[in-house]
């Protein structure tokens, strides 16, 4: 049974403790977070391209959000909810975005702040929850929930709260794991027990979220699905890439109507 936080019903206390214990590992590309470091380029590219397409479509903004520009996300306020040690927040800030990185684990936020200070990158890191941010009336051009929804205590409530922070005309982008026999074989047995890419217990298969379940939650939050893609690992190239196969890892983009 999932142990929820009384103050923040979407926070799973066991998951929180598990990732807080890994706080010192976030920025070690050869440590326990190595799989996430390898996954980072494909999710960063997806977020960048989705935001640039959406906010700079049809030549609007005078090319301001051209994905080829080093500051292509300039002027966009982005929330990275469940940011961990900030390995996605930092590159988004490098691309010009005003980034708020939020995580309920104070140890993760401390690790994120220390690394950002070392790199001289401005990110607004906060040890807080989706509940607190939504209650404060925060609004963003883009809300990211990357590798988060499979760890929360209440997916529908989490999407409702995070979705409410997407301003009209804005986007919510999520990356998660599908609940299939294939994902159990690859993401649990393969990644945690055979290859040992991840510490055992990192994921719980019954908490994986199907694309249909996520779309329903987004729709209830007033968001319309506009894109979805699978993400697969190429062992020969040792890298992740976008693909049509959504059986295991996948990402989606949803829009709040203007």
PDB file of N, CA and C in Angstrom, residues 150 176-190 203-213 231 245-250:
ATOM      1  N   UNK A 150       5.179   7.912 -12.537  1.00  0.00           N
ATOM      2  CA  UNK A 150       5.200   6.522 -12.062  1.00  0.00           C
ATOM      3  C   UNK A 150       5.687   6.404 -10.626  1.00  0.00           C
ATOM      4  N   UNK A 176       7.302   8.856 -19.081  1.00  0.00           N
ATOM      5  CA  UNK A 176       7.031   7.829 -18.076  1.00  0.00           C
ATOM      6  C   UNK A 176       7.161   6.439 -18.688  1.00  0.00           C
ATOM      7  N   UNK A 177       6.682   5.430 -17.977  1.00  0.00           N
ATOM      8  CA  UNK A 177       6.784   4.034 -18.399  1.00  0.00           C
ATOM      9  C   UNK A 177       5.398   3.413 -18.548  1.00  0.00           C
ATOM     10  N   UNK A 178       5.208   2.712 -19.643  1.00  0.00           N
ATOM     11  CA  UNK A 178       3.945   2.032 -19.910  1.00  0.00           C
ATOM     12  C   UNK A 178       3.852   0.752 -19.072  1.00  0.00           C
ATOM     13  N   UNK A 179       2.644   0.392 -18.699  1.00  0.00           N
ATOM     14  CA  UNK A 179       2.434  -0.823 -17.890  1.00  0.00           C
ATOM     15  C   UNK A 179       2.085  -1.997 -18.815  1.00  0.00           C
ATOM     16  N   UNK A 180       3.120  -2.652 -19.300  1.00  0.00           N
ATOM     17  CA  UNK A 180       2.962  -3.795 -20.208  1.00  0.00           C
ATOM     18  C   UNK A 180       3.865  -4.934 -19.731  1.00  0.00           C
ATOM     19  N   UNK A 181       3.625  -6.119 -20.281  1.00  0.00           N
ATOM     20  CA  UNK A 181       4.492  -7.260 -19.976  1.00  0.00           C
ATOM     21  C   UNK A 181       5.915  -6.949 -20.451  1.00  0.00           C
ATOM     22  N   UNK A 182       6.005  -6.272 -21.572  1.00  0.00           N
ATOM     23  CA  UNK A 182       7.316  -5.901 -22.122  1.00  0.00           C
ATOM     24  C   UNK A 182       8.062  -4.963 -21.176  1.00  0.00           C
ATOM     25  N   UNK A 183       7.349  -4.008 -20.585  1.00  0.00           N
ATOM     26  CA  UNK A 183       8.012  -3.069 -19.669  1.00  0.00           C
ATOM     27  C   UNK A 183       8.445  -3.780 -18.389  1.00  0.00           C
ATOM     28  N   UNK A 184       7.676  -4.774 -17.961  1.00  0.00           N
ATOM     29  CA  UNK A 184       8.086  -5.536 -16.782  1.00  0.00           C
ATOM     30  C   UNK A 184       9.381  -6.291 -17.084  1.00  0.00           C
ATOM     31  N   UNK A 185       9.443  -6.892 -18.262  1.00  0.00           N
ATOM     32  CA  UNK A 185      10.618  -7.668 -18.644  1.00  0.00           C
ATOM     33  C   UNK A 185      11.853  -6.786 -18.805  1.00  0.00           C
ATOM     34  N   UNK A 186      11.687  -5.617 -19.426  1.00  0.00           N
ATOM     35  CA  UNK A 186      12.835  -4.761 -19.724  1.00  0.00           C
ATOM     36  C   UNK A 186      13.172  -3.771 -18.620  1.00  0.00           C
ATOM     37  N   UNK A 187      12.144  -3.060 -18.107  1.00  0.00           N
ATOM     38  CA  UNK A 187      12.409  -1.982 -17.141  1.00  0.00           C
ATOM     39  C   UNK A 187      12.591  -2.481 -15.714  1.00  0.00           C
ATOM     40  N   UNK A 188      11.997  -3.623 -15.390  1.00  0.00           N
ATOM     41  CA  UNK A 188      12.144  -4.168 -14.030  1.00  0.00           C
ATOM     42  C   UNK A 188      13.186  -5.295 -14.024  1.00  0.00           C
ATOM     43  N   UNK A 189      12.865  -6.408 -14.668  1.00  0.00           N
ATOM     44  CA  UNK A 189      13.763  -7.569 -14.649  1.00  0.00           C
ATOM     45  C   UNK A 189      15.094  -7.240 -15.323  1.00  0.00           C
ATOM     46  N   UNK A 190      15.033  -6.680 -16.531  1.00  0.00           N
ATOM     47  CA  UNK A 190      16.253  -6.399 -17.269  1.00  0.00           C
ATOM     48  C   UNK A 190      17.099  -5.297 -16.651  1.00  0.00           C
ATOM     49  N   UNK A 203      11.719   1.024  -9.493  1.00  0.00           N
ATOM     50  CA  UNK A 203      10.370   1.110 -10.065  1.00  0.00           C
ATOM     51  C   UNK A 203       9.461   0.014  -9.528  1.00  0.00           C
ATOM     52  N   UNK A 204       8.181   0.324  -9.495  1.00  0.00           N
ATOM     53  CA  UNK A 204       7.149  -0.651  -9.144  1.00  0.00           C
ATOM     54  C   UNK A 204       6.232  -0.762 -10.356  1.00  0.00           C
ATOM     55  N   UNK A 205       6.197  -1.955 -10.952  1.00  0.00           N
ATOM     56  CA  UNK A 205       5.472  -2.130 -12.213  1.00  0.00           C
ATOM     57  C   UNK A 205       3.999  -1.734 -12.116  1.00  0.00           C
ATOM     58  N   UNK A 206       3.378  -1.990 -10.979  1.00  0.00           N
ATOM     59  CA  UNK A 206       1.955  -1.671 -10.856  1.00  0.00           C
ATOM     60  C   UNK A 206       1.690  -0.160 -10.845  1.00  0.00           C
ATOM     61  N   UNK A 207       2.745   0.645 -10.680  1.00  0.00           N
ATOM     62  CA  UNK A 207       2.576   2.101 -10.703  1.00  0.00           C
ATOM     63  C   UNK A 207       2.880   2.694 -12.074  1.00  0.00           C
ATOM     64  N   UNK A 208       3.296   1.864 -13.028  1.00  0.00           N
ATOM     65  CA  UNK A 208       3.493   2.357 -14.388  1.00  0.00           C
ATOM     66  C   UNK A 208       2.143   2.819 -14.940  1.00  0.00           C
ATOM     67  N   UNK A 209       2.176   3.757 -15.866  1.00  0.00           N
ATOM     68  CA  UNK A 209       0.958   4.404 -16.362  1.00  0.00           C
ATOM     69  C   UNK A 209       0.830   4.197 -17.872  1.00  0.00           C
ATOM     70  N   UNK A 210      -0.299   3.682 -18.305  1.00  0.00           N
ATOM     71  CA  UNK A 210      -0.493   3.478 -19.742  1.00  0.00           C
ATOM     72  C   UNK A 210      -0.752   4.819 -20.429  1.00  0.00           C
ATOM     73  N   UNK A 211      -0.453   4.925 -21.721  1.00  0.00           N
ATOM     74  CA  UNK A 211      -0.734   6.167 -22.450  1.00  0.00           C
ATOM     75  C   UNK A 211      -2.202   6.579 -22.363  1.00  0.00           C
ATOM     76  N   UNK A 212      -3.104   5.595 -22.390  1.00  0.00           N
ATOM     77  CA  UNK A 212      -4.526   5.914 -22.301  1.00  0.00           C
ATOM     78  C   UNK A 212      -4.881   6.501 -20.937  1.00  0.00           C
ATOM     79  N   UNK A 213      -4.333   5.920 -19.865  1.00  0.00           N
ATOM     80  CA  UNK A 213      -4.585   6.445 -18.517  1.00  0.00           C
ATOM     81  C   UNK A 213      -4.047   7.866 -18.378  1.00  0.00           C
ATOM     82  N   UNK A 231      10.243   5.886 -26.738  1.00  0.00           N
ATOM     83  CA  UNK A 231      11.685   6.092 -26.627  1.00  0.00           C
ATOM     84  C   UNK A 231      12.308   4.716 -26.433  1.00  0.00           C
ATOM     85  N   UNK A 245       7.527   2.811 -31.046  1.00  0.00           N
ATOM     86  CA  UNK A 245       7.271   1.808 -30.011  1.00  0.00           C
ATOM     87  C   UNK A 245       7.096   2.475 -28.644  1.00  0.00           C
ATOM     88  N   UNK A 246       5.867   2.447 -28.128  1.00  0.00           N
ATOM     89  CA  UNK A 246       5.556   3.041 -26.828  1.00  0.00           C
ATOM     90  C   UNK A 246       5.316   1.989 -25.758  1.00  0.00           C
ATOM     91  N   UNK A 247       5.770   0.766 -25.995  1.00  0.00           N
ATOM     92  CA  UNK A 247       5.495  -0.334 -25.070  1.00  0.00           C
ATOM     93  C   UNK A 247       6.210  -0.189 -23.723  1.00  0.00           C
ATOM     94  N   UNK A 248       7.326   0.538 -23.703  1.00  0.00           N
ATOM     95  CA  UNK A 248       8.084   0.675 -22.454  1.00  0.00           C
ATOM     96  C   UNK A 248       8.180   2.165 -22.092  1.00  0.00           C
ATOM     97  N   UNK A 249       9.174   2.851 -22.591  1.00  0.00           N
ATOM     98  CA  UNK A 249       9.315   4.288 -22.315  1.00  0.00           C
ATOM     99  C   UNK A 249       8.556   5.107 -23.348  1.00  0.00           C
ATOM    100  N   UNK A 250       7.905   6.175 -22.902  1.00  0.00           N
ATOM    101  CA  UNK A 250       7.233   7.062 -23.835  1.00  0.00           C
ATOM    102  C   UNK A 250       7.141   8.469 -23.288  1.00  0.00           C
TER     103      UNK A 250
END
